[in-house]
Amino acid sequence: MAISHGNYIDADNHFYETPDCFSRHIEAKYADKAITASPNEDGTWAVKVGQTPFTFFDPKFDKTNPPGSLLEILRAKDKSPDIKWGDSYSVDNMLPAFQQRSARLALMDEQGIQSVVMLPTFGVAVEDYMTGDPEQLYANLRSFNRWVEETWGFADGRIFSPPMLSLVDRDMAIAELDRVLAAGARIVHLRPGPIGNGMSPADPHFDPFWSRINEAKVPVAFHIADSRYPEVSKAWGEDPDPNVREMTAFQWAFVHGDRPIMETFGALIYGNMFGRFPNLRCMSIENGSDWVPYLLRVLDKKKGMGRYARWIGGRPAGRPSDTFKQHCYVSPYAEDDVSDLVDTIGASQVLFGSDYPHPEGLANPLGFEALLADRTEAEIDLIMRENAASLLGV
């Protein structure tokens, strides 16, 4: 029987933060290291990470652009190059549902969506600024997670908001993981890409963290983030610290997009994480899916080429592509070939994700179902609901 209206589960929804989302609950001794935002006279915001200006993008605290408006914005800029990205922002576009839980639940009812994974917008883009100061990083993450818990709740059966974690410091990661699990979190978030401390996430040093994830059976979401690879950009003559809206085509292709998530899944699979922690399940959110067929081929091939070298967590059994298809889930972009992704990894590993209400996403989340027009009813049910329901325990 086809899924009924109102029972869909969207694995990629977003909220817009408030200016004090990192500073509201920060411990007093770290106040001077807090991420803060203050209004400028021109209506923009001056955002600082401690004393360092935040330049990755202009956060949306009081204004935004309409959901699904990216193409319209780009076409307008094609006609008038002097148009700025922020020119598409307005107060009217910042609906209460984008910042208030009760209003969002009402909107979800109108949209026919039962449950969502509700991710940050600003919050996924700050870690890179603090990897050199783990105390600053975790003071801000703890504060942000308390803001998320207070504003949205971690998991009430309808809205699942993953707390933000980092492996830059194992012990602080474990302490915050224990706290948020005790508070009811049913999904957690880690940034794709290098940890920032010169170690692999699959290093046995981090096993106490992963063992808790394994025991709790909570999925780990890897949402596209500030994995900018400044050393790579610099090596190729690119700006190592670009605003995301000013990145070059080279940086979009080889730095910000596919590479971080491919390397993350490669590190986990080659590090035998799923052999050591069989309950571990990982979600790729808003990283697209064009990279998936290539990654599976290269993982299988290079496992053979590296057979006599070091295996950090023990040599993994079987084909890496099979491990991916058992433990990894992918939410594709709406412009991707979703049917090809289903053929590659199976409908059981594909997640409906709309990226609502971002301009890059869908104006109507359930428009995603049209991308599955050539799939069977059973496959559509898996993608639009059942896979996420299993991951979240709905």
GROMACS .gro file of C-alpha atoms in nm:
model
  394
    1MET     CA    1   0.000   0.000   0.000
    2ALA     CA    2   0.136   0.344  -0.091
    3ILE     CA    3   0.252   0.575   0.184
    4SER     CA    4  -0.026   0.806   0.302
    5HIS     CA    5  -0.010   1.185   0.308
    6GLY     CA    6   0.116   1.294   0.648
    7ASN     CA    7   0.345   0.995   0.707
    8TYR     CA    8   0.653   1.111   0.516
    9ILE     CA    9   0.987   1.152   0.694
   10ASP     CA   10   1.221   1.422   0.560
   11ALA     CA   11   1.585   1.353   0.651
   12ASP     CA   12   1.708   1.701   0.557
   13ASN     CA   13   1.517   1.993   0.710
   14HIS     CA   14   1.672   2.306   0.859
   15PHE     CA   15   1.607   2.577   1.113
   16TYR     CA   16   1.752   2.928   1.114
   17GLU     CA   17   1.934   3.019   1.433
   18THR     CA   18   1.901   3.319   1.664
   19PRO     CA   19   2.199   3.555   1.716
   20ASP     CA   20   2.265   3.413   2.064
   21CYS     CA   21   2.250   3.045   1.967
   22PHE     CA   22   2.613   2.989   2.069
   23SER     CA   23   2.645   3.248   2.344
   24ARG     CA   24   2.320   3.203   2.539
   25HIS     CA   25   2.435   2.904   2.742
   26ILE     CA   26   2.813   2.931   2.726
   27GLU     CA   27   3.002   2.890   3.054
   28ALA     CA   28   3.117   3.222   3.198
   29LYS     CA   29   3.486   3.136   3.180
   30TYR     CA   30   3.458   3.091   2.803
   31ALA     CA   31   3.251   3.404   2.736
   32ASP     CA   32   3.537   3.575   2.554
   33LYS     CA   33   3.565   3.272   2.323
   34ALA     CA   34   3.197   3.254   2.238
   35ILE     CA   35   3.057   3.284   1.889
   36THR     CA   36   2.869   3.614   1.892
   37ALA     CA   37   2.662   3.822   1.651
   38SER     CA   38   2.586   4.194   1.661
   39PRO     CA   39   2.385   4.397   1.409
   40ASN     CA   40   2.553   4.638   1.169
   41GLU     CA   41   2.395   4.967   1.063
   42ASP     CA   42   2.336   4.832   0.710
   43GLY     CA   43   2.119   4.545   0.833
   44THR     CA   44   2.389   4.278   0.813
   45TRP     CA   45   2.547   4.103   1.111
   46ALA     CA   46   2.899   4.116   1.248
   47VAL     CA   47   2.973   3.759   1.352
   48LYS     CA   48   3.285   3.662   1.544
   49VAL     CA   49   3.425   3.331   1.663
   50GLY     CA   50   3.587   3.460   1.978
   51GLN     CA   51   3.782   3.751   1.833
   52THR     CA   52   3.802   3.607   1.478
   53PRO     CA   53   3.557   3.736   1.215
   54PHE     CA   54   3.334   3.466   1.068
   55THR     CA   55   3.358   3.497   0.690
   56PHE     CA   56   3.228   3.168   0.552
   57PHE     CA   57   2.885   3.318   0.477
   58ASP     CA   58   2.638   3.577   0.607
   59PRO     CA   59   2.419   3.403   0.869
   60LYS     CA   60   2.044   3.447   0.846
   61PHE     CA   61   1.912   3.554   1.183
   62ASP     CA   62   1.626   3.783   1.084
   63LYS     CA   63   1.606   3.769   0.703
   64THR     CA   64   1.632   3.496   0.441
   65ASN     CA   65   1.547   3.411   0.083
   66PRO     CA   66   1.251   3.195  -0.022
   67PRO     CA   67   1.275   2.815  -0.012
   68GLY     CA   68   1.384   2.670  -0.345
   69SER     CA   69   1.482   3.007  -0.494
   70LEU     CA   70   1.847   2.934  -0.589
   71LEU     CA   71   1.792   2.907  -0.963
   72GLU     CA   72   1.587   3.226  -0.967
   73ILE     CA   73   1.862   3.410  -0.775
   74LEU     CA   74   2.135   3.285  -1.011
   75ARG     CA   75   1.935   3.385  -1.319
   76ALA     CA   76   1.881   3.733  -1.177
   77LYS     CA   77   2.254   3.764  -1.113
   78ASP     CA   78   2.326   3.646  -1.469
   79LYS     CA   79   2.124   3.942  -1.596
   80SER     CA   80   2.261   4.191  -1.342
   81PRO     CA   81   2.605   4.085  -1.210
   82ASP     CA   82   2.606   4.363  -0.950
   83ILE     CA   83   2.322   4.193  -0.762
   84LYS     CA   84   2.446   4.055  -0.431
   85TRP     CA   85   2.335   3.730  -0.274
   86GLY     CA   86   2.197   3.918   0.024
   87ASP     CA   87   1.971   4.124  -0.200
   88SER     CA   88   1.734   3.827  -0.209
   89TYR     CA   89   1.694   3.834   0.171
   90SER     CA   90   1.385   3.983   0.332
   91VAL     CA   91   1.222   3.986   0.674
   92ASP     CA   92   0.898   3.859   0.518
   93ASN     CA   93   1.072   3.542   0.400
   94MET     CA   94   1.176   3.453   0.757
   95LEU     CA   95   0.861   3.267   0.853
   96PRO     CA   96   0.797   3.190   1.221
   97ALA     CA   97   0.814   2.820   1.129
   98PHE     CA   98   1.181   2.858   1.044
   99GLN     CA   99   1.269   2.961   1.399
  100GLN     CA  100   0.987   2.839   1.624
  101ARG     CA  101   0.909   2.478   1.701
  102SER     CA  102   0.530   2.508   1.739
  103ALA     CA  103   0.496   2.696   1.412
  104ARG     CA  104   0.716   2.440   1.237
  105LEU     CA  105   0.500   2.151   1.358
  106ALA     CA  106   0.194   2.327   1.217
  107LEU     CA  107   0.373   2.377   0.885
  108MET     CA  108   0.478   2.012   0.878
  109ASP     CA  109   0.111   1.918   0.920
  110GLU     CA  110   0.023   2.139   0.621
  111GLN     CA  111   0.303   1.986   0.415
  112GLY     CA  112   0.199   1.630   0.497
  113ILE     CA  113   0.521   1.541   0.679
  114GLN     CA  114   0.521   1.333   0.994
  115SER     CA  115   0.883   1.371   1.106
  116VAL     CA  116   1.201   1.553   1.009
  117VAL     CA  117   1.569   1.556   1.084
  118MET     CA  118   1.606   1.924   1.174
  119LEU     CA  119   1.961   2.046   1.113
  120PRO     CA  120   2.138   2.377   1.175
  121THR     CA  121   2.210   2.632   0.904
  122PHE     CA  122   2.482   2.843   1.070
  123GLY     CA  123   2.583   2.578   1.321
  124VAL     CA  124   2.737   2.337   1.068
  125ALA     CA  125   2.979   2.603   0.943
  126VAL     CA  126   3.187   2.702   1.247
  127GLU     CA  127   3.403   2.407   1.350
  128ASP     CA  128   3.690   2.486   1.114
  129TYR     CA  129   3.746   2.815   1.296
  130MET     CA  130   3.814   2.642   1.629
  131THR     CA  131   3.996   2.314   1.561
  132GLY     CA  132   4.315   2.468   1.700
  133ASP     CA  133   4.146   2.539   2.035
  134PRO     CA  134   3.947   2.235   2.152
  135GLU     CA  135   3.829   2.408   2.469
  136GLN     CA  136   3.681   2.692   2.268
  137LEU     CA  137   3.526   2.449   2.021
  138TYR     CA  138   3.357   2.235   2.283
  139ALA     CA  139   3.247   2.527   2.497
  140ASN     CA  140   3.060   2.659   2.193
  141LEU     CA  141   2.926   2.318   2.091
  142ARG     CA  142   2.795   2.253   2.443
  143SER     CA  143   2.625   2.591   2.446
  144PHE     CA  144   2.479   2.542   2.099
  145ASN     CA  145   2.348   2.196   2.184
  146ARG     CA  146   2.172   2.335   2.490
  147TRP     CA  147   2.015   2.601   2.267
  148VAL     CA  148   1.901   2.329   2.024
  149GLU     CA  149   1.761   2.122   2.311
  150GLU     CA  150   1.576   2.423   2.450
  151THR     CA  151   1.448   2.559   2.118
  152TRP     CA  152   1.373   2.247   1.914
  153GLY     CA  153   1.421   1.944   2.139
  154PHE     CA  154   1.647   1.653   2.047
  155ALA     CA  155   1.378   1.398   1.967
  156ASP     CA  156   1.005   1.403   2.031
  157GLY     CA  157   0.897   1.164   1.756
  158ARG     CA  158   0.839   1.443   1.505
  159ILE     CA  159   1.142   1.672   1.517
  160PHE     CA  160   1.482   1.506   1.553
  161SER     CA  161   1.754   1.769   1.603
  162PRO     CA  162   2.102   1.620   1.614
  163PRO     CA  163   2.344   1.774   1.862
  164MET     CA  164   2.673   1.888   1.709
  165LEU     CA  165   2.982   1.690   1.807
  166SER     CA  166   3.349   1.684   1.709
  167LEU     CA  167   3.634   1.437   1.752
  168VAL     CA  168   3.901   1.707   1.785
  169ASP     CA  169   3.918   1.608   2.152
  170ARG     CA  170   3.807   1.255   2.237
  171ASP     CA  171   3.734   1.305   2.606
  172MET     CA  172   3.528   1.619   2.555
  173ALA     CA  173   3.345   1.443   2.271
  174ILE     CA  174   3.260   1.150   2.499
  175ALA     CA  175   3.141   1.377   2.780
  176GLU     CA  176   2.905   1.570   2.552
  177LEU     CA  177   2.789   1.252   2.377
  178ASP     CA  178   2.700   1.098   2.713
  179ARG     CA  179   2.510   1.412   2.811
  180VAL     CA  180   2.303   1.442   2.493
  181LEU     CA  181   2.223   1.071   2.483
  182ALA     CA  182   2.099   1.094   2.841
  183ALA     CA  183   1.889   1.395   2.733
  184GLY     CA  184   1.720   1.186   2.465
  185ALA     CA  185   1.915   1.252   2.143
  186ARG     CA  186   1.841   0.988   1.876
  187ILE     CA  187   2.083   1.113   1.611
  188VAL     CA  188   2.415   1.301   1.635
  189HIS     CA  189   2.614   1.506   1.386
  190LEU     CA  190   2.981   1.501   1.291
  191ARG     CA  191   3.144   1.719   1.028
  192PRO     CA  192   3.261   1.535   0.714
  193GLY     CA  193   3.626   1.573   0.628
  194PRO     CA  194   3.944   1.559   0.837
  195ILE     CA  195   3.899   1.586   1.212
  196GLY     CA  196   4.156   1.862   1.237
  197ASN     CA  197   4.389   1.688   1.481
  198GLY     CA  198   4.588   1.478   1.233
  199MET     CA  199   4.405   1.156   1.318
  200SER     CA  200   4.154   0.933   1.145
  201PRO     CA  201   3.811   0.895   1.305
  202ALA     CA  202   3.873   0.521   1.273
  203ASP     CA  203   4.183   0.533   1.493
  204PRO     CA  204   4.133   0.299   1.792
  205HIS     CA  205   4.203   0.603   2.010
  206PHE     CA  206   3.840   0.703   1.946
  207ASP     CA  207   3.689   0.360   2.016
  208PRO     CA  208   3.538   0.466   2.352
  209PHE     CA  209   3.335   0.727   2.162
  210TRP     CA  210   3.224   0.488   1.888
  211SER     CA  211   3.140   0.213   2.135
  212ARG     CA  212   2.882   0.444   2.293
  213ILE     CA  213   2.734   0.518   1.950
  214ASN     CA  214   2.728   0.146   1.877
  215GLU     CA  215   2.558   0.060   2.206
  216ALA     CA  216   2.300   0.340   2.178
  217LYS     CA  217   2.230   0.249   1.812
  218VAL     CA  218   2.199   0.614   1.714
  219PRO     CA  219   2.286   0.707   1.355
  220VAL     CA  220   2.557   0.960   1.277
  221ALA     CA  221   2.465   1.234   1.029
  222PHE     CA  222   2.740   1.384   0.815
  223HIS     CA  223   2.591   1.705   0.673
  224ILE     CA  224   2.787   1.923   0.431
  225ALA     CA  225   2.985   2.169   0.641
  226ASP     CA  226   3.286   2.400   0.650
  227SER     CA  227   3.527   2.132   0.528
  228ARG     CA  228   3.717   2.382   0.319
  229TYR     CA  229   4.061   2.217   0.286
  230PRO     CA  230   4.246   2.552   0.297
  231GLU     CA  231   4.578   2.383   0.229
  232VAL     CA  232   4.439   2.233  -0.094
  233SER     CA  233   4.301   2.566  -0.213
  234LYS     CA  234   4.632   2.735  -0.135
  235ALA     CA  235   4.830   2.466  -0.319
  236TRP     CA  236   4.624   2.531  -0.633
  237GLY     CA  237   4.646   2.909  -0.611
  238GLU     CA  238   4.294   2.956  -0.475
  239ASP     CA  239   4.177   3.173  -0.186
  240PRO     CA  240   4.218   2.948   0.122
  241ASP     CA  241   3.940   3.128   0.311
  242PRO     CA  242   3.662   3.210   0.063
  243ASN     CA  243   3.307   3.308   0.135
  244VAL     CA  244   3.098   3.011   0.025
  245ARG     CA  245   2.914   3.230  -0.228
  246GLU     CA  246   3.244   3.339  -0.380
  247MET     CA  247   3.413   3.001  -0.415
  248THR     CA  248   3.548   2.922  -0.759
  249ALA     CA  249   3.423   2.637  -0.975
  250PHE     CA  250   3.746   2.454  -0.888
  251GLN     CA  251   3.668   2.480  -0.517
  252TRP     CA  252   3.308   2.368  -0.564
  253ALA     CA  253   3.431   2.069  -0.765
  254PHE     CA  254   3.736   1.958  -0.567
  255VAL     CA  255   3.728   2.114  -0.220
  256HIS     CA  256   3.386   2.185  -0.071
  257GLY     CA  257   3.156   1.924  -0.217
  258ASP     CA  258   3.222   1.558  -0.285
  259ARG     CA  259   3.570   1.517  -0.144
  260PRO     CA  260   3.504   1.553   0.231
  261ILE     CA  261   3.221   1.299   0.241
  262MET     CA  262   3.403   1.050   0.017
  263GLU     CA  263   3.714   1.063   0.231
  264THR     CA  264   3.510   1.033   0.551
  265PHE     CA  265   3.329   0.717   0.438
  266GLY     CA  266   3.656   0.583   0.298
  267ALA     CA  267   3.829   0.634   0.632
  268LEU     CA  268   3.548   0.463   0.822
  269ILE     CA  269   3.525   0.164   0.587
  270TYR     CA  270   3.900   0.109   0.546
  271GLY     CA  271   3.937   0.165   0.921
  272ASN     CA  272   3.711  -0.138   0.979
  273MET     CA  273   3.469   0.072   1.183
  274PHE     CA  274   3.167  -0.127   1.074
  275GLY     CA  275   3.343  -0.455   1.149
  276ARG     CA  276   3.429  -0.339   1.500
  277PHE     CA  277   3.100  -0.155   1.560
  278PRO     CA  278   2.831  -0.344   1.368
  279ASN     CA  279   2.545  -0.118   1.487
  280LEU     CA  280   2.708   0.192   1.340
  281ARG     CA  281   2.496   0.359   1.071
  282CYS     CA  282   2.602   0.674   0.889
  283MET     CA  283   2.391   0.921   0.693
  284SER     CA  284   2.521   1.150   0.420
  285ILE     CA  285   2.300   1.459   0.424
  286GLU     CA  286   2.316   1.735   0.162
  287ASN     CA  287   2.635   1.606   0.005
  288GLY     CA  288   2.463   1.500  -0.317
  289SER     CA  289   2.510   1.154  -0.467
  290ASP     CA  290   2.703   1.186  -0.795
  291TRP     CA  291   3.013   1.063  -0.612
  292VAL     CA  292   2.862   0.736  -0.488
  293PRO     CA  293   2.923   0.504  -0.790
  294TYR     CA  294   3.282   0.625  -0.823
  295LEU     CA  295   3.352   0.585  -0.452
  296LEU     CA  296   3.225   0.228  -0.442
  297ARG     CA  297   3.439   0.130  -0.741
  298VAL     CA  298   3.753   0.294  -0.607
  299LEU     CA  299   3.709   0.154  -0.254
  300ASP     CA  300   3.689  -0.201  -0.390
  301LYS     CA  301   3.985  -0.154  -0.624
  302LYS     CA  302   4.221   0.020  -0.383
  303LYS     CA  303   4.155  -0.225  -0.101
  304GLY     CA  304   4.336  -0.478  -0.315
  305MET     CA  305   4.618  -0.240  -0.402
  306GLY     CA  306   4.679  -0.161  -0.034
  307ARG     CA  307   4.642  -0.513   0.099
  308TYR     CA  308   4.993  -0.533   0.246
  309ALA     CA  309   5.000  -0.188   0.406
  310ARG     CA  310   4.875  -0.078   0.749
  311TRP     CA  311   4.511  -0.136   0.845
  312ILE     CA  312   4.449   0.105   1.132
  313GLY     CA  313   4.156  -0.089   1.276
  314GLY     CA  314   4.231  -0.433   1.134
  315ARG     CA  315   4.173  -0.540   0.777
  316PRO     CA  316   3.800  -0.512   0.698
  317ALA     CA  317   3.627  -0.823   0.569
  318GLY     CA  318   3.450  -0.840   0.236
  319ARG     CA  319   3.404  -0.581  -0.034
  320PRO     CA  320   3.397  -0.220   0.084
  321SER     CA  321   3.107  -0.150  -0.153
  322ASP     CA  322   2.900  -0.414   0.027
  323THR     CA  323   2.986  -0.258   0.363
  324PHE     CA  324   2.871   0.079   0.232
  325LYS     CA  325   2.542  -0.071   0.115
  326GLN     CA  326   2.481  -0.219   0.461
  327HIS     CA  327   2.573   0.074   0.684
  328CYS     CA  328   2.563   0.399   0.485
  329TYR     CA  329   2.261   0.603   0.375
  330VAL     CA  330   2.256   0.884   0.120
  331SER     CA  331   2.017   1.174   0.073
  332PRO     CA  332   2.071   1.296  -0.286
  333TYR     CA  333   2.026   1.641  -0.429
  334ALA     CA  334   1.703   1.694  -0.619
  335GLU     CA  335   1.904   1.755  -0.937
  336ASP     CA  336   2.089   1.421  -0.905
  337ASP     CA  337   1.996   1.103  -1.088
  338VAL     CA  338   1.809   0.954  -0.795
  339SER     CA  339   1.701   0.645  -0.985
  340ASP     CA  340   2.066   0.569  -1.068
  341LEU     CA  341   2.151   0.603  -0.700
  342VAL     CA  342   1.879   0.350  -0.614
  343ASP     CA  343   2.021   0.110  -0.872
  344THR     CA  344   2.371   0.158  -0.727
  345ILE     CA  345   2.312   0.111  -0.353
  346GLY     CA  346   1.952  -0.011  -0.328
  347ALA     CA  347   1.636   0.166  -0.221
  348SER     CA  348   1.702   0.059   0.138
  349GLN     CA  349   1.996   0.304   0.160
  350VAL     CA  350   1.841   0.615   0.000
  351LEU     CA  351   1.679   0.891   0.206
  352PHE     CA  352   1.424   1.155   0.114
  353GLY     CA  353   1.573   1.494   0.195
  354SER     CA  354   1.438   1.828   0.077
  355ASP     CA  355   1.686   2.077   0.233
  356TYR     CA  356   1.379   2.285   0.322
  357PRO     CA  357   1.366   2.585   0.367
  358HIS     CA  358   1.702   2.664   0.207
  359PRO     CA  359   1.711   2.829  -0.137
  360GLU     CA  360   1.917   2.533  -0.264
  361GLY     CA  361   1.642   2.292  -0.165
  362LEU     CA  362   1.286   2.224  -0.269
  363ALA     CA  363   1.013   2.483  -0.230
  364ASN     CA  364   0.772   2.197  -0.159
  365PRO     CA  365   0.945   1.909   0.024
  366LEU     CA  366   0.713   1.642  -0.115
  367GLY     CA  367   0.821   1.741  -0.464
  368PHE     CA  368   1.101   1.491  -0.400
  369GLU     CA  369   0.861   1.204  -0.467
  370ALA     CA  370   0.840   1.307  -0.834
  371LEU     CA  371   1.207   1.207  -0.866
  372LEU     CA  372   1.101   0.846  -0.797
  373ALA     CA  373   0.836   0.819  -1.067
  374ASP     CA  374   1.004   0.515  -1.226
  375ARG     CA  375   1.053   0.323  -0.901
  376THR     CA  376   0.821   0.065  -0.748
  377GLU     CA  377   0.572   0.148  -0.476
  378ALA     CA  378   0.776  -0.053  -0.226
  379GLU     CA  379   1.093   0.139  -0.314
  380ILE     CA  380   0.915   0.472  -0.281
  381ASP     CA  381   0.787   0.376   0.064
  382LEU     CA  382   1.141   0.289   0.174
  383ILE     CA  383   1.290   0.615   0.051
  384MET     CA  384   1.012   0.850   0.155
  385ARG     CA  385   0.955   0.701   0.500
  386GLU     CA  386   1.069   0.356   0.610
  387ASN     CA  387   1.447   0.399   0.593
  388ALA     CA  388   1.440   0.713   0.806
  389ALA     CA  389   1.180   0.560   1.038
  390SER     CA  390   1.415   0.268   1.106
  391LEU     CA  391   1.714   0.495   1.164
  392LEU     CA  392   1.527   0.727   1.401
  393GLY     CA  393   1.315   0.470   1.578
  394VAL     CA  394   0.989   0.632   1.467
   0.00000   0.00000   0.00000
